[in-house]
Tab-separated table of C-alpha atoms in Angstrom:
chain	number	residue	atom	x	y	z
F	1	MET	CA	13.248	-25.025	-37.728
F	2	LYS	CA	10.179	-26.401	-36.246
F	3	ARG	CA	10.611	-25.907	-32.771
F	4	LYS	CA	12.039	-22.272	-33.601
F	5	LYS	CA	9.101	-21.738	-34.390
F	6	LEU	CA	7.087	-23.017	-31.488
F	7	LEU	CA	9.646	-21.600	-28.622
F	8	PHE	CA	8.630	-18.099	-30.912
F	9	ALA	CA	4.731	-19.209	-30.775
F	10	ALA	CA	5.201	-19.830	-27.152
F	11	THR	CA	7.113	-17.102	-26.063
F	12	ILE	CA	4.122	-14.691	-27.697
F	13	ALA	CA	1.808	-16.274	-26.152
F	14	ALA	CA	3.188	-16.044	-22.852
F	15	ALA	CA	3.330	-12.363	-22.998
F	16	LEU	CA	0.394	-11.832	-24.581
F	17	VAL	CA	-0.858	-13.801	-21.498
F	18	THR	CA	1.476	-12.108	-18.773
F	19	GLY	CA	0.763	-8.511	-20.462
F	20	GLY	CA	-2.961	-9.360	-20.055
F	21	ILE	CA	-3.299	-10.258	-16.214
F	22	ILE	CA	-3.717	-8.458	-13.789
F	23	TYR	CA	-1.382	-9.238	-10.636
F	24	ALA	CA	-2.351	-9.435	-7.193
F	25	ALA	CA	-0.836	-8.773	-3.171
F	26	ASP	CA	0.952	-5.839	-5.212
F	27	HIS	CA	0.566	-6.772	-8.433
F	28	ILE	CA	-1.704	-4.969	-9.724
F	29	ASP	CA	-0.422	-2.038	-8.519
F	30	THR	CA	2.580	-1.008	-10.443
F	31	PRO	CA	2.129	1.056	-14.564
F	32	ALA	CA	4.830	2.207	-14.448
F	33	VAL	CA	7.114	-0.786	-13.590
F	34	THR	CA	5.116	-3.790	-13.930
F	35	ASN	CA	6.645	-6.838	-14.974
F	36	GLN	CA	10.192	-4.988	-13.870
F	37	THR	CA	12.806	-6.153	-11.453
F	38	THR	CA	11.175	-3.267	-9.220
F	39	ASP	CA	7.721	-4.786	-9.510
F	40	ILE	CA	7.325	-5.866	-5.882
F	41	THR	CA	4.585	-8.683	-5.739
F	42	ASP	CA	4.717	-9.656	-1.744
F	43	VAL	CA	6.663	-8.575	1.759
F	44	TYR	CA	6.756	-11.383	4.352
F	45	VAL	CA	8.110	-10.264	8.074
F	46	PHE	CA	7.379	-13.781	10.351
F	47	ARG	CA	9.554	-14.777	13.326
F	48	ALA	CA	11.947	-17.430	12.829
F	49	GLN	CA	12.969	-20.590	13.434
F	50	ASP	CA	15.152	-19.601	15.673
F	51	PRO	CA	12.726	-17.166	17.945
F	52	ASN	CA	15.545	-14.628	18.225
F	53	ASN	CA	15.739	-13.888	14.940
F	54	LEU	CA	13.021	-11.944	12.620
F	55	VAL	CA	12.823	-13.079	8.789
F	56	PHE	CA	12.160	-10.344	6.036
F	57	VAL	CA	10.888	-11.551	2.491
F	58	ALA	CA	10.762	-10.050	-0.810
F	59	ASN	CA	9.447	-11.142	-3.791
F	60	THR	CA	9.442	-10.457	-7.040
F	61	GLN	CA	8.152	-10.991	-10.921
F	62	GLY	CA	4.995	-12.780	-10.001
F	63	LEU	CA	3.260	-15.380	-11.807
F	64	THR	CA	6.197	-16.417	-13.656
F	65	ILE	CA	5.522	-19.849	-15.439
F	66	PRO	CA	7.872	-22.751	-14.399
F	67	GLY	CA	8.987	-22.404	-18.327
F	68	ASN	CA	10.000	-19.187	-17.896
F	69	THR	CA	11.593	-19.217	-14.195
F	70	ALA	CA	14.817	-20.442	-15.367
F	71	ALA	CA	15.137	-17.428	-17.176
F	72	LEU	CA	14.496	-14.729	-14.259
F	73	LYS	CA	17.357	-12.740	-13.421
F	74	PHE	CA	17.998	-10.089	-10.359
F	75	ASP	CA	19.209	-6.408	-11.601
F	76	GLU	CA	22.373	-5.014	-11.306
F	77	ASN	CA	20.620	-1.441	-10.859
F	78	THR	CA	18.394	-2.410	-8.775
F	79	VAL	CA	17.860	-2.168	-4.408
F	80	LEU	CA	15.315	-4.312	-2.951
F	81	GLU	CA	15.097	-2.436	0.609
F	82	PHE	CA	13.672	-3.366	3.633
F	83	ASN	CA	12.597	0.129	5.625
F	84	ILE	CA	12.155	-0.484	9.236
F	85	ASP	CA	10.651	2.118	11.837
F	86	LYS	CA	11.413	1.511	15.506
F	87	THR	CA	9.655	5.072	16.916
F	88	GLY	CA	5.669	5.290	15.104
F	89	ASP	CA	6.849	7.753	12.870
F	90	ASN	CA	6.586	5.421	10.044
F	91	LYS	CA	9.717	6.941	8.970
F	92	GLU	CA	12.979	4.740	8.593
F	93	ASP	CA	15.402	4.245	11.467
F	94	LEU	CA	16.877	1.424	10.002
F	95	VAL	CA	17.241	-0.145	6.449
F	96	ILE	CA	18.371	-3.851	5.302
F	97	GLN	CA	19.484	-3.501	1.414
F	98	CYS	CA	20.131	-6.100	-1.095
F	99	LYS	CA	21.806	-5.534	-3.807
F	100	TYR	CA	22.710	-7.944	-6.709
F	101	SER	CA	26.099	-8.173	-7.972
F	102	ALA	CA	26.840	-9.895	-11.400
F	103	ASP	CA	30.184	-10.444	-10.577
F	104	GLY	CA	30.264	-13.483	-8.899
F	105	ASN	CA	26.295	-13.420	-9.437
F	106	LYS	CA	25.720	-12.580	-5.659
F	107	MET	CA	22.830	-11.284	-3.698
F	108	GLN	CA	24.871	-8.926	-1.051
F	109	ILE	CA	22.811	-7.605	2.014
F	110	TYR	CA	23.830	-4.314	3.830
F	111	GLY	CA	22.369	-3.218	7.003
F	112	PRO	CA	20.607	-3.256	9.375
F	113	VAL	CA	22.106	0.276	8.965
F	114	ALA	CA	20.617	3.997	10.144
F	115	PRO	CA	20.273	5.481	6.562
F	116	SER	CA	22.252	8.566	5.955
F	117	GLU	CA	18.710	10.270	4.264
F	118	THR	CA	14.980	8.950	4.416
F	119	GLY	CA	12.638	8.672	1.777
F	120	THR	CA	12.054	8.118	-1.951
F	121	ARG	CA	16.433	8.341	-2.646
F	122	SER	CA	19.273	5.730	-1.306
F	123	LYS	CA	22.205	4.835	-1.383
F	124	LEU	CA	23.913	1.981	-0.649
F	125	GLU	CA	24.557	2.338	3.577
F	126	GLY	CA	28.050	1.084	5.167
F	127	SER	CA	29.238	-2.796	3.781
F	128	VAL	CA	28.417	-5.804	2.954
F	129	THR	CA	27.171	-7.984	6.283
F	130	ALA	CA	26.087	-11.072	4.031
F	131	GLU	CA	26.272	-12.432	0.316
F	132	VAL	CA	25.448	-15.925	-1.109
F	133	ALA	CA	25.251	-16.855	-4.568
F	134	VAL	CA	22.507	-16.718	-6.294
F	135	THR	CA	20.420	-20.086	-6.416
F	136	ALA	CA	20.189	-21.692	-9.950
F	137	TYR	CA	16.797	-23.227	-10.957
F	138	GLY	CA	16.759	-26.858	-10.296
F	139	SER	CA	19.076	-26.472	-8.137
F	140	ALA	CA	19.737	-26.756	-4.382
F	141	ALA	CA	18.528	-23.521	-2.085
F	142	ALA	CA	21.992	-21.946	-1.408
F	143	THR	CA	22.454	-20.289	2.221
F	144	GLY	CA	24.671	-17.429	2.881
F	145	THR	CA	25.746	-16.933	6.471
F	146	GLY	CA	27.299	-12.986	7.464
F	147	GLY	CA	29.732	-12.524	10.602
F	148	SER	CA	26.583	-10.830	12.826
F	149	GLY	CA	25.064	-13.967	11.875
F	150	ILE	CA	22.377	-12.914	9.247
F	151	LYS	CA	21.639	-15.297	6.463
F	152	VAL	CA	20.762	-14.786	3.293
F	153	PHE	CA	18.759	-17.019	0.219
F	154	ALA	CA	18.141	-15.897	-3.581
F	155	GLY	CA	16.964	-17.515	-6.144
F	156	PRO	CA	13.354	-18.577	-7.382
F	157	ARG	CA	10.619	-19.772	-5.165
F	158	ASP	CA	6.512	-20.562	-5.714
F	159	ASP	CA	5.118	-17.911	-4.805
F	160	PRO	CA	3.085	-18.167	-1.147
F	161	PHE	CA	0.476	-16.036	-2.493
F	162	PHE	CA	-2.657	-17.788	-2.704
F	163	PHE	CA	-5.952	-15.639	-4.019
F	164	ASP	CA	-9.057	-16.554	-6.336
F	165	LEU	CA	-8.230	-13.155	-8.131
F	166	ASP	CA	-9.511	-13.999	-10.802
F	167	ARG	CA	-12.701	-14.544	-8.972
F	168	TYR	CA	-12.338	-11.090	-7.429
F	169	LYS	CA	-12.076	-9.246	-10.356
F	170	ALA	CA	-14.925	-11.425	-11.598
F	171	ILE	CA	-17.297	-9.896	-8.690
F	172	LEU	CA	-15.833	-6.337	-9.471
F	173	ALA	CA	-16.995	-6.555	-12.691
F	174	GLY	CA	-20.629	-7.655	-11.973
F	175	THR	CA	-20.303	-10.941	-13.680
F	176	ALA	CA	-20.495	-13.030	-10.752
F	177	PRO	CA	-22.409	-12.169	-6.939
F	178	GLY	CA	-19.770	-13.788	-4.814
F	179	PHE	CA	-16.479	-16.534	-4.855
F	180	ALA	CA	-16.779	-19.613	-5.466
F	181	THR	CA	-17.006	-23.051	-3.065
F	182	PRO	CA	-13.914	-24.318	-3.445
F	183	GLY	CA	-11.880	-21.267	-4.948
F	184	ASN	CA	-9.806	-21.623	-7.080
F	185	ASP	CA	-6.011	-20.128	-6.797
F	186	THR	CA	-5.207	-17.998	-9.517
F	187	PHE	CA	-1.497	-17.890	-8.487
F	188	LYS	CA	-1.084	-22.029	-8.347
F	189	GLY	CA	1.909	-23.481	-9.982
F	190	THR	CA	3.412	-19.938	-10.605
F	191	ASN	CA	7.222	-18.619	-9.464
F	192	VAL	CA	8.520	-15.840	-8.490
F	193	LEU	CA	12.059	-14.413	-7.380
F	194	SER	CA	12.762	-14.164	-4.084
F	195	VAL	CA	15.250	-12.850	-1.299
F	196	VAL	CA	15.080	-13.897	2.169
F	197	VAL	CA	17.252	-12.012	4.509
F	198	GLU	CA	17.440	-13.769	8.360
F	199	VAL	CA	18.435	-11.060	10.781
F	200	PRO	CA	19.455	-11.567	14.848
F	201	LYS	CA	16.768	-9.492	16.345
F	202	SER	CA	19.506	-8.087	18.478
F	203	LEU	CA	20.681	-5.931	15.003
F	204	ILE	CA	17.654	-3.909	14.846
F	205	ALA	CA	17.000	-3.281	18.691
F	206	ALA	CA	13.809	-2.182	19.176
F	207	THR	CA	11.714	-3.006	22.233
F	208	GLY	CA	7.777	-4.259	21.124
F	209	ALA	CA	6.796	-3.520	17.610
F	210	ILE	CA	8.512	-2.154	14.644
F	211	ASN	CA	6.881	-1.026	11.683
F	212	VAL	CA	8.168	-2.627	7.894
F	213	TRP	CA	8.019	-2.306	4.744
F	214	LEU	CA	9.839	-2.712	1.427
F	215	GLU	CA	10.646	-0.491	-1.476
F	216	THR	CA	12.619	-1.373	-4.852
F	217	LYS	CA	14.366	1.328	-6.155
F	218	LYS	CA	16.306	2.017	-9.392
F	219	LYS	CA	19.936	3.171	-9.745
F	220	ILE	CA	19.871	7.234	-11.127
N	1	MET	CA	43.516	12.324	-41.896
N	2	LYS	CA	43.983	14.873	-39.558
N	3	GLN	CA	40.772	14.713	-37.396
N	4	ILE	CA	42.202	11.127	-37.206
N	5	LYS	CA	45.296	11.993	-35.397
N	6	ILE	CA	43.523	14.554	-32.904
N	7	PHE	CA	41.220	12.403	-32.398
N	8	GLY	CA	43.981	10.093	-31.741
N	9	LEU	CA	45.097	12.674	-29.336
N	10	LEU	CA	42.166	12.745	-27.189
N	11	LEU	CA	41.808	9.064	-26.758
N	12	GLY	CA	45.523	9.182	-25.443
N	13	ALA	CA	44.633	12.432	-23.264
N	14	VAL	CA	42.161	10.638	-21.904
N	15	ILE	CA	43.287	7.369	-21.346
N	16	ILE	CA	46.229	9.383	-18.758
N	17	ALA	CA	43.451	10.969	-17.307
N	18	SER	CA	41.474	8.197	-16.231
N	19	SER	CA	45.096	6.353	-15.858
N	20	CYS	CA	45.427	9.207	-13.357
N	21	ASP	CA	42.126	8.678	-11.802
N	22	LYS	CA	42.782	5.248	-11.037
N	23	ASP	CA	45.860	5.966	-9.229
N	24	ASP	CA	44.288	9.173	-6.648
N	25	ASP	CA	42.868	8.145	-3.983
N	26	MET	CA	39.537	10.112	-5.273
N	27	PRO	CA	36.530	8.792	-4.140
N	28	ALA	CA	33.697	7.370	-6.533
N	29	ALA	CA	30.960	9.575	-7.102
N	30	THR	CA	27.804	7.900	-5.093
N	31	VAL	CA	25.555	6.256	-7.109
N	32	TYR	CA	21.584	7.314	-5.917
N	33	TYR	CA	18.696	4.926	-5.959
N	34	GLU	CA	15.203	6.166	-6.948
N	35	GLN	CA	12.275	4.471	-5.821
N	36	GLN	CA	9.914	2.624	-7.913
N	37	ASP	CA	7.428	0.668	-5.874
N	38	GLN	CA	6.438	-0.063	-1.793
N	39	MET	CA	4.195	-2.734	-0.575
N	40	ALA	CA	3.938	-3.600	2.931
N	41	ARG	CA	-0.382	-4.825	3.881
N	42	PRO	CA	-1.049	-7.047	0.751
N	43	ALA	CA	-3.293	-6.310	-2.040
N	44	ILE	CA	-3.617	-2.840	-0.416
N	45	ASN	CA	-2.409	-0.585	-3.776
N	46	THR	CA	-4.205	-3.475	-5.726
N	47	VAL	CA	-8.178	-2.850	-3.614
N	48	PHE	CA	-8.007	0.669	-2.705
N	49	VAL	CA	-6.064	2.835	-5.277
N	50	THR	CA	-8.196	3.099	-8.602
N	51	ALA	CA	-6.722	5.384	-11.188
N	52	ALA	CA	-3.313	4.949	-12.902
N	53	GLY	CA	-1.389	7.921	-12.345
N	54	ASP	CA	-2.486	7.544	-8.468
N	55	LYS	CA	-1.246	3.809	-7.892
N	56	ASP	CA	2.134	4.815	-9.013
N	57	ALA	CA	1.748	7.946	-6.488
N	58	PHE	CA	0.835	5.369	-4.033
N	59	ASN	CA	3.587	3.493	-4.197
N	60	THR	CA	6.283	6.568	-4.258
N	61	THR	CA	5.068	8.207	-1.690
N	62	PRO	CA	7.388	7.884	2.039
N	63	PRO	CA	3.773	6.084	4.539
N	64	SER	CA	4.896	8.819	6.845
N	65	ALA	CA	3.011	11.193	3.717
N	66	GLN	CA	0.611	8.407	2.494
N	67	GLY	CA	-2.407	8.908	5.100
N	68	ALA	CA	-2.802	13.023	4.350
N	69	ALA	CA	-2.757	11.796	0.290
N	70	PHE	CA	-4.858	9.053	0.517
N	71	GLN	CA	-6.925	8.667	3.032
N	72	SER	CA	-10.422	10.581	1.829
N	73	LYS	CA	-9.642	8.472	-1.470
N	74	PHE	CA	-9.539	5.068	0.524
N	75	GLN	CA	-12.620	5.999	2.393
N	76	THR	CA	-14.605	6.539	-1.388
N	77	ARG	CA	-12.978	3.254	-2.734
N	78	LEU	CA	-14.381	1.424	0.460
N	79	LEU	CA	-17.655	2.801	0.128
N	80	ALA	CA	-17.946	2.086	-3.789
N	81	LEU	CA	-17.070	-1.618	-2.712
N	82	ASN	CA	-19.460	-1.877	0.095
N	83	ALA	CA	-22.232	0.722	-0.298
N	84	GLY	CA	-23.557	-0.575	2.936
N	85	TYR	CA	-20.630	-0.516	5.438
N	86	THR	CA	-21.546	0.823	9.211
N	87	THR	CA	-17.919	-0.950	11.108
N	88	ASN	CA	-16.607	-4.044	10.743
N	89	ALA	CA	-15.151	-7.270	13.345
N	90	LEU	CA	-12.495	-4.583	14.418
N	91	GLY	CA	-15.941	-1.442	15.356
N	92	GLN	CA	-14.164	0.684	13.233
N	93	THR	CA	-15.528	2.994	11.210
N	94	ALA	CA	-14.867	3.574	7.150
N	95	ALA	CA	-12.336	6.593	8.402
N	96	GLN	CA	-10.750	4.288	11.118
N	97	LEU	CA	-10.369	1.752	8.475
N	98	THR	CA	-8.791	3.430	5.667
N	99	GLY	CA	-6.596	5.804	8.240
N	100	LEU	CA	-4.930	2.386	9.041
N	101	LEU	CA	-4.639	1.528	5.643
N	102	ALA	CA	-4.102	4.131	3.880
N	103	THR	CA	-0.610	4.659	6.220
N	104	ASP	CA	0.806	1.352	4.272
N	105	VAL	CA	3.418	-0.611	6.808
N	106	LEU	CA	3.510	-4.417	8.084
N	107	GLY	CA	3.472	-3.572	12.161
N	108	VAL	CA	5.600	-6.780	13.413
N	109	SER	CA	6.447	-7.731	17.271
N	110	THR	CA	9.530	-8.405	17.732
N	111	THR	CA	8.772	-9.932	21.238
N	112	GLY	CA	5.830	-12.415	20.568
N	113	PRO	CA	4.129	-14.268	17.551
N	114	THR	CA	4.063	-12.493	14.422
N	115	THR	CA	0.982	-12.843	12.412
N	116	PHE	CA	-1.468	-11.136	9.944
N	117	PHE	CA	-4.449	-12.434	11.760
N	118	ASP	CA	-4.442	-15.942	13.776
N	119	GLY	CA	-7.802	-15.513	15.727
N	120	VAL	CA	-5.935	-14.260	18.889
N	121	ALA	CA	-6.981	-10.758	19.783
N	122	ALA	CA	-3.695	-10.032	20.581
N	123	ASN	CA	-2.002	-11.603	18.022
N	124	THR	CA	-3.587	-8.854	15.249
N	125	LEU	CA	-1.387	-6.965	12.618
N	126	SER	CA	1.613	-8.377	14.756
N	127	GLY	CA	3.601	-9.374	11.341
N	128	ARG	CA	2.645	-11.971	7.847
N	129	LYS	CA	3.699	-15.111	7.908
N	130	LEU	CA	4.329	-16.738	4.896
N	131	ASP	CA	0.753	-19.626	5.320
N	132	ASP	CA	-1.528	-16.110	6.405
N	133	ASP	CA	-4.887	-15.947	4.574
N	134	VAL	CA	-4.700	-12.718	4.467
N	135	ILE	CA	-7.036	-12.433	1.986
N	136	ASP	CA	-10.100	-13.336	3.862
N	137	VAL	CA	-8.963	-10.985	6.696
N	138	GLU	CA	-9.524	-7.910	4.556
N	139	LEU	CA	-12.265	-8.935	2.748
N	140	LEU	CA	-14.066	-9.925	6.033
N	141	LEU	CA	-13.019	-6.542	7.414
N	142	ILE	CA	-14.295	-4.852	4.300
N	143	PHE	CA	-17.508	-6.597	3.611
N	144	GLY	CA	-18.731	-8.375	6.577
N	145	GLY	CA	-19.740	-5.870	8.759
N	146	PRO	CA	-19.651	-5.160	12.726
N	147	THR	CA	-20.952	-9.191	13.463
N	148	GLY	CA	-18.194	-10.607	10.149
N	149	ALA	CA	-21.764	-12.569	8.976
N	150	SER	CA	-22.388	-9.372	6.217
N	151	ASN	CA	-22.249	-10.445	2.713
N	152	PRO	CA	-21.861	-14.038	3.127
N	153	GLY	CA	-20.231	-14.388	-0.391
N	154	LEU	CA	-17.678	-11.798	-0.144
N	155	THR	CA	-15.854	-12.447	2.894
N	156	LYS	CA	-13.599	-15.455	2.491
N	157	ASP	CA	-12.106	-16.935	-1.066
N	158	ASN	CA	-12.516	-20.103	-0.118
N	159	VAL	CA	-8.667	-20.534	-1.093
N	160	ASN	CA	-7.346	-21.803	2.250
N	161	ALA	CA	-3.857	-22.037	1.514
N	162	ASN	CA	-0.398	-22.108	-0.337
N	163	ASP	CA	0.037	-24.982	-3.378
N	164	LYS	CA	3.075	-26.147	-1.209
N	165	ALA	CA	3.632	-26.868	1.794
N	166	PHE	CA	6.529	-24.512	2.995
N	167	SER	CA	9.576	-25.617	5.015
N	168	ALA	CA	9.719	-25.118	8.986
N	169	SER	CA	13.292	-24.061	8.218
N	170	PHE	CA	15.107	-21.765	5.688
N	171	PRO	CA	14.859	-20.404	3.494
N	172	TYR	CA	11.594	-21.211	4.814
N	173	LEU	CA	10.042	-20.577	1.099
N	174	ALA	CA	8.980	-24.393	-0.998
N	175	THR	CA	11.422	-24.816	-3.832
N	176	PRO	CA	9.536	-23.459	-7.323
N	177	TRP	CA	7.698	-24.957	-9.780
């Protein structure tokens, strides 16, 4: 009984804290979807350990404390979509879509594939090119490998973002003259829900630079 | 009573109809997904979009239309953050910097190193690595003036690395706390 009460109090406190926090990288930015499965925290794109591959990282649901991390869940009605522009017109020529399936608790990857339409509305394109069982909190990372060499991971990770966001807010509010030395990482000790997709560059088939952005889309 | 019977009949009809559907090779209705959030370069919406309605609008405007819709608002915001802005370390005017940032896409090299900024000019904005100190780069471009020496208290946050080491191999990100 006492434990239940404590747990309840802790949950309320956590809700108050996360509800009041202003997120960064992309967290401060989504009044419509704050703290939902479609709320992006960060996107990273970089050359893989194998220089013939590129890595695409999508992080969501930021500032999750360790005590709440086991409860983080992907959503069957959400698609995480990496958009790739190869021609410089900022319109997607290829998409890599990440779609959770509760059947088997898997993250499934579609693409890279040319989408049948561009813009804010999407449907799943083509067929699954790689999939992986979602890694549970505290378990070793599972890697799925598709036939075309695509690798995928899905599950909770440490938030790789670092920034003294609290001090930045104080500066904007006029209560601090500048940054502190040393600064204090507002994101230290917190987790995100990640999807990591490693793709052979040959499947993107671009020459030189591409433009990439991440979208989250909800079933309509 | 009668109602229940009718309901039962209807239910039966529905079951038959749906089992018929199963036998047919009718394609399922296409499921569509509508955009709710997007991002590319870190903290752009966070820093440059101020009105709540604008934040959601920025998140649902395709990048190809963002520049026309948001560049002038970004410039107003830049000059509110730094009224003394002239140019930055890349030599960009306020219009040039905000013109670049308002179209929120991340340039990624498919042939060379990939980094937001690593001190080598040729590598600038060629991707985003996990350990890139992206905030310091953005602060420097916003507050640092043409030489990077202006507003020294505002051009770096003095948090220079993540709180956990990254892995050199897949999946690269550190285990959760």
